Amino acid sequence: MSTEPVSAGPPPTEPGEPSSAPTRRTFIATTTAVSGVAVAGGVIGGPFLAGPEKAAAAAPPAGRVALTVNGTRRTVTVDNRTSLLDLLREHFGLTGSKKGCDAGACGACTVLVDGQRHNACLTLAVRLEGAEVTTIEGLADGDELHPLQQAFIDEDAFQCGYCTPGQIMSGVGCIKEGHTGSPEEIREWMSGNICRCGCYVKITRAVEQTARRK
């Protein structure tokens, strides 16, 4: 008994009769067109069609903060996520505080807040209402350098200089806190300030000599 082979493909069409099965080319073209319409619909139906109320609601929350920076009272409205470091550099133009790791690990952004050392990159600006902030720009008295600034020059306690503002601000805080009893104590309490050039010995000496002059 003979059998006829069974075909898995679509049935043949008569000459001149269009095929009902989609080809690979038409399938890809159709899929691309539908995807484009979906994306365009999402864009057009999103922010472009949103009313002013929705647009305002999408804006990040902002806060108003008044603080004293280097003896000058300042009031500013900023995004609630703004760090003190970005406030100083981007809003006030005080670029002496450096942005190093931006994660509180290098100490290049160290400033004094109400006399205490703070990593400016980890401090939210809106949390400082009424605070008094001192940066490297506020240490000198006119043309007269702060004693620790002068000591850094005298001891040649820097090389590239990138970490120097943070080192000096941390040193000033360390002296105020009374952690200068020995070179070992100074190194311990300034261990959060990294000098990639390796000037630690001279930095410690500058802090130690400034503390003794007090």
GROMACS .gro file of C-alpha atoms in nm:
model
  214
    1MET     CA    1   0.000   0.000   0.000
    2SER     CA    2   0.149   0.337  -0.101
    3THR     CA    3   0.115   0.661   0.092
    4GLU     CA    4   0.154   1.021  -0.014
    5PRO     CA    5   0.400   1.246   0.174
    6VAL     CA    6   0.246   1.496   0.416
    7SER     CA    7   0.374   1.852   0.379
    8ALA     CA    8   0.417   2.074   0.686
    9GLY     CA    9   0.418   2.395   0.481
   10PRO     CA   10   0.124   2.605   0.367
   11PRO     CA   11  -0.090   2.474   0.083
   12PRO     CA   12   0.022   2.580  -0.262
   13THR     CA   13  -0.152   2.875  -0.416
   14GLU     CA   14  -0.278   2.912  -0.765
   15PRO     CA   15  -0.074   3.128  -0.998
   16GLY     CA   16  -0.162   3.496  -0.947
   17GLU     CA   17  -0.327   3.433  -0.607
   18PRO     CA   18  -0.162   3.626  -0.318
   19SER     CA   19  -0.021   3.418  -0.033
   20SER     CA   20  -0.202   3.453   0.304
   21ALA     CA   21   0.107   3.358   0.513
   22PRO     CA   22   0.336   3.649   0.612
   23THR     CA   23   0.692   3.643   0.489
   24ARG     CA   24   0.991   3.714   0.709
   25ARG     CA   25   1.028   4.057   0.552
   26THR     CA   26   0.666   4.158   0.614
   27PHE     CA   27   0.681   4.022   0.971
   28ILE     CA   28   0.988   4.234   1.059
   29ALA     CA   29   0.842   4.545   0.894
   30THR     CA   30   0.512   4.507   1.077
   31THR     CA   31   0.681   4.450   1.414
   32THR     CA   32   0.904   4.754   1.369
   33ALA     CA   33   0.609   4.975   1.278
   34VAL     CA   34   0.405   4.863   1.577
   35SER     CA   35   0.699   4.920   1.813
   36GLY     CA   36   0.751   5.269   1.674
   37VAL     CA   37   0.387   5.356   1.728
   38ALA     CA   38   0.401   5.225   2.087
   39VAL     CA   39   0.711   5.429   2.169
   40ALA     CA   40   0.575   5.741   2.003
   41GLY     CA   41   0.249   5.695   2.184
   42GLY     CA   42   0.430   5.668   2.516
   43VAL     CA   43   0.629   5.985   2.448
   44ILE     CA   44   0.340   6.187   2.314
   45GLY     CA   45   0.103   6.065   2.581
   46GLY     CA   46   0.361   6.132   2.854
   47PRO     CA   47   0.532   6.463   2.927
   48PHE     CA   48   0.411   6.635   2.607
   49LEU     CA   49   0.048   6.589   2.700
   50ALA     CA   50   0.097   6.634   3.074
   51GLY     CA   51  -0.056   6.946   3.218
   52PRO     CA   52   0.140   7.209   3.411
   53GLU     CA   53   0.030   7.055   3.739
   54LYS     CA   54   0.181   6.717   3.649
   55ALA     CA   55   0.498   6.881   3.517
   56ALA     CA   56   0.539   7.070   3.844
   57ALA     CA   57   0.480   6.752   4.042
   58ALA     CA   58   0.758   6.580   3.845
   59ALA     CA   59   1.015   6.845   3.945
   60PRO     CA   60   1.253   6.737   4.225
   61PRO     CA   61   1.170   6.880   4.569
   62ALA     CA   62   1.364   7.192   4.661
   63GLY     CA   63   1.432   7.364   4.989
   64ARG     CA   64   1.540   7.707   5.106
   65VAL     CA   65   1.838   7.728   5.337
   66ALA     CA   66   2.013   8.021   5.504
   67LEU     CA   67   2.365   7.973   5.633
   68THR     CA   68   2.683   8.168   5.695
   69VAL     CA   69   2.980   8.084   5.473
   70ASN     CA   70   3.317   8.236   5.561
   71GLY     CA   71   3.143   8.513   5.756
   72THR     CA   72   2.892   8.599   5.482
   73ARG     CA   73   2.523   8.525   5.529
   74ARG     CA   74   2.379   8.345   5.228
   75THR     CA   75   2.028   8.228   5.141
   76VAL     CA   76   1.963   7.993   4.852
   77THR     CA   77   1.696   7.756   4.721
   78VAL     CA   78   1.840   7.422   4.608
   79ASP     CA   79   1.737   7.070   4.521
   80ASN     CA   80   1.701   6.878   4.847
   81ARG     CA   81   1.959   6.628   4.721
   82THR     CA   82   2.233   6.892   4.680
   83SER     CA   83   2.543   6.826   4.886
   84LEU     CA   84   2.724   7.099   5.074
   85LEU     CA   85   3.019   7.043   4.840
   86ASP     CA   86   2.810   7.111   4.529
   87LEU     CA   87   2.648   7.410   4.698
   88LEU     CA   88   2.990   7.559   4.770
   89ARG     CA   89   3.139   7.486   4.431
   90GLU     CA   90   2.846   7.520   4.190
   91HIS     CA   91   2.632   7.785   4.360
   92PHE     CA   92   2.881   7.996   4.555
   93GLY     CA   93   3.188   7.957   4.333
   94LEU     CA   94   3.407   7.842   4.625
   95THR     CA   95   3.613   7.582   4.443
   96GLY     CA   96   3.886   7.548   4.706
   97SER     CA   97   3.704   7.247   4.853
   98LYS     CA   98   3.789   6.968   4.610
   99LYS     CA   99   3.569   6.690   4.480
  100GLY     CA  100   3.777   6.375   4.503
  101CYS     CA  101   3.597   6.046   4.563
  102ASP     CA  102   3.254   6.209   4.630
  103ALA     CA  103   3.197   5.928   4.879
  104GLY     CA  104   3.356   6.054   5.200
  105ALA     CA  105   3.667   5.838   5.165
  106CYS     CA  106   3.944   6.082   5.067
  107GLY     CA  107   3.883   6.396   5.274
  108ALA     CA  108   3.960   6.639   4.990
  109CYS     CA  109   3.629   6.818   5.055
  110THR     CA  110   3.677   6.867   5.432
  111VAL     CA  111   3.527   7.188   5.569
  112LEU     CA  112   3.433   7.312   5.915
  113VAL     CA  113   3.064   7.327   6.008
  114ASP     CA  114   3.014   7.508   6.337
  115GLY     CA  115   3.380   7.443   6.410
  116GLN     CA  116   3.364   7.066   6.349
  117ARG     CA  117   3.518   6.877   6.058
  118HIS     CA  118   3.273   6.752   5.795
  119ASN     CA  119   3.301   6.579   5.460
  120ALA     CA  120   3.113   6.828   5.246
  121CYS     CA  121   3.030   6.563   4.984
  122LEU     CA  122   2.828   6.365   5.241
  123THR     CA  123   2.652   6.662   5.401
  124LEU     CA  124   2.312   6.770   5.265
  125ALA     CA  125   2.297   7.146   5.219
  126VAL     CA  126   1.933   7.174   5.331
  127ARG     CA  127   2.025   7.028   5.671
  128LEU     CA  128   2.248   7.328   5.749
  129GLU     CA  129   1.990   7.596   5.827
  130GLY     CA  130   2.161   7.855   6.047
  131ALA     CA  131   2.498   7.677   6.036
  132GLU     CA  132   2.835   7.848   6.007
  133VAL     CA  133   3.059   7.697   5.739
  134THR     CA  134   3.429   7.770   5.698
  135THR     CA  135   3.616   7.667   5.384
  136ILE     CA  136   3.980   7.705   5.285
  137GLU     CA  137   3.893   8.045   5.134
  138GLY     CA  138   3.785   8.172   5.475
  139LEU     CA  139   4.097   8.085   5.678
  140ALA     CA  140   4.326   8.371   5.584
  141ASP     CA  141   4.279   8.717   5.734
  142GLY     CA  142   4.320   8.931   5.424
  143ASP     CA  143   4.678   8.883   5.305
  144GLU     CA  144   4.780   8.718   5.632
  145LEU     CA  145   4.768   8.340   5.603
  146HIS     CA  146   4.632   8.115   5.875
  147PRO     CA  147   4.923   7.973   6.081
  148LEU     CA  148   4.861   7.624   5.945
  149GLN     CA  149   4.858   7.751   5.587
  150GLN     CA  150   5.194   7.915   5.650
  151ALA     CA  151   5.325   7.598   5.816
  152PHE     CA  152   5.233   7.394   5.506
  153ILE     CA  153   5.445   7.633   5.301
  154ASP     CA  154   5.733   7.635   5.548
  155GLU     CA  155   5.739   7.254   5.573
  156ASP     CA  156   5.673   7.200   5.202
  157ALA     CA  157   5.383   6.976   5.310
  158PHE     CA  158   5.229   6.932   4.966
  159GLN     CA  159   5.318   6.825   4.616
  160CYS     CA  160   5.035   6.826   4.361
  161GLY     CA  161   4.822   7.033   4.602
  162TYR     CA  162   4.489   6.869   4.523
  163CYS     CA  163   4.435   6.735   4.874
  164THR     CA  164   4.593   7.036   5.047
  165PRO     CA  165   4.274   7.237   5.119
  166GLY     CA  166   4.113   6.935   5.283
  167GLN     CA  167   4.433   6.852   5.472
  168ILE     CA  168   4.458   7.206   5.608
  169MET     CA  169   4.091   7.223   5.709
  170SER     CA  170   4.118   6.884   5.877
  171GLY     CA  171   4.439   6.997   6.050
  172VAL     CA  172   4.266   7.311   6.182
  173GLY     CA  173   3.985   7.095   6.318
  174CYS     CA  174   4.230   6.848   6.466
  175ILE     CA  175   4.410   7.128   6.653
  176LYS     CA  176   4.079   7.271   6.782
  177GLU     CA  177   3.977   6.926   6.904
  178GLY     CA  178   4.305   6.886   7.093
  179HIS     CA  179   4.420   6.572   6.910
  180THR     CA  180   4.779   6.685   6.863
  181GLY     CA  181   4.956   6.528   7.159
  182SER     CA  182   5.197   6.332   6.942
  183PRO     CA  183   5.270   6.260   6.574
  184GLU     CA  184   5.096   5.926   6.617
  185GLU     CA  185   4.782   6.096   6.751
  186ILE     CA  186   4.782   6.346   6.467
  187ARG     CA  187   4.813   6.068   6.209
  188GLU     CA  188   4.529   5.878   6.373
  189TRP     CA  189   4.291   6.173   6.382
  190MET     CA  190   4.377   6.283   6.028
  191SER     CA  191   4.368   5.935   5.879
  192GLY     CA  192   4.054   6.023   5.683
  193ASN     CA  193   4.255   6.261   5.463
  194ILE     CA  194   4.442   6.086   5.185
  195CYS     CA  195   4.753   6.231   5.016
  196ARG     CA  196   4.830   6.031   4.704
  197CYS     CA  197   5.168   6.206   4.676
  198GLY     CA  198   5.269   6.066   5.018
  199CYS     CA  199   5.351   6.390   5.202
  200TYR     CA  200   5.223   6.256   5.534
  201VAL     CA  201   5.541   6.315   5.733
  202LYS     CA  202   5.553   6.685   5.641
  203ILE     CA  203   5.178   6.726   5.687
  204THR     CA  204   5.204   6.583   6.037
  205ARG     CA  205   5.500   6.809   6.113
  206ALA     CA  206   5.310   7.119   5.996
  207VAL     CA  207   5.011   7.036   6.216
  208GLU     CA  208   5.232   6.956   6.513
  209GLN     CA  209   5.429   7.281   6.489
  210THR     CA  210   5.114   7.491   6.448
  211ALA     CA  211   4.961   7.327   6.755
  212ARG     CA  212   5.274   7.401   6.958
  213ARG     CA  213   5.268   7.770   6.862
  214LYS     CA  214   4.920   7.794   7.005
   0.00000   0.00000   0.00000
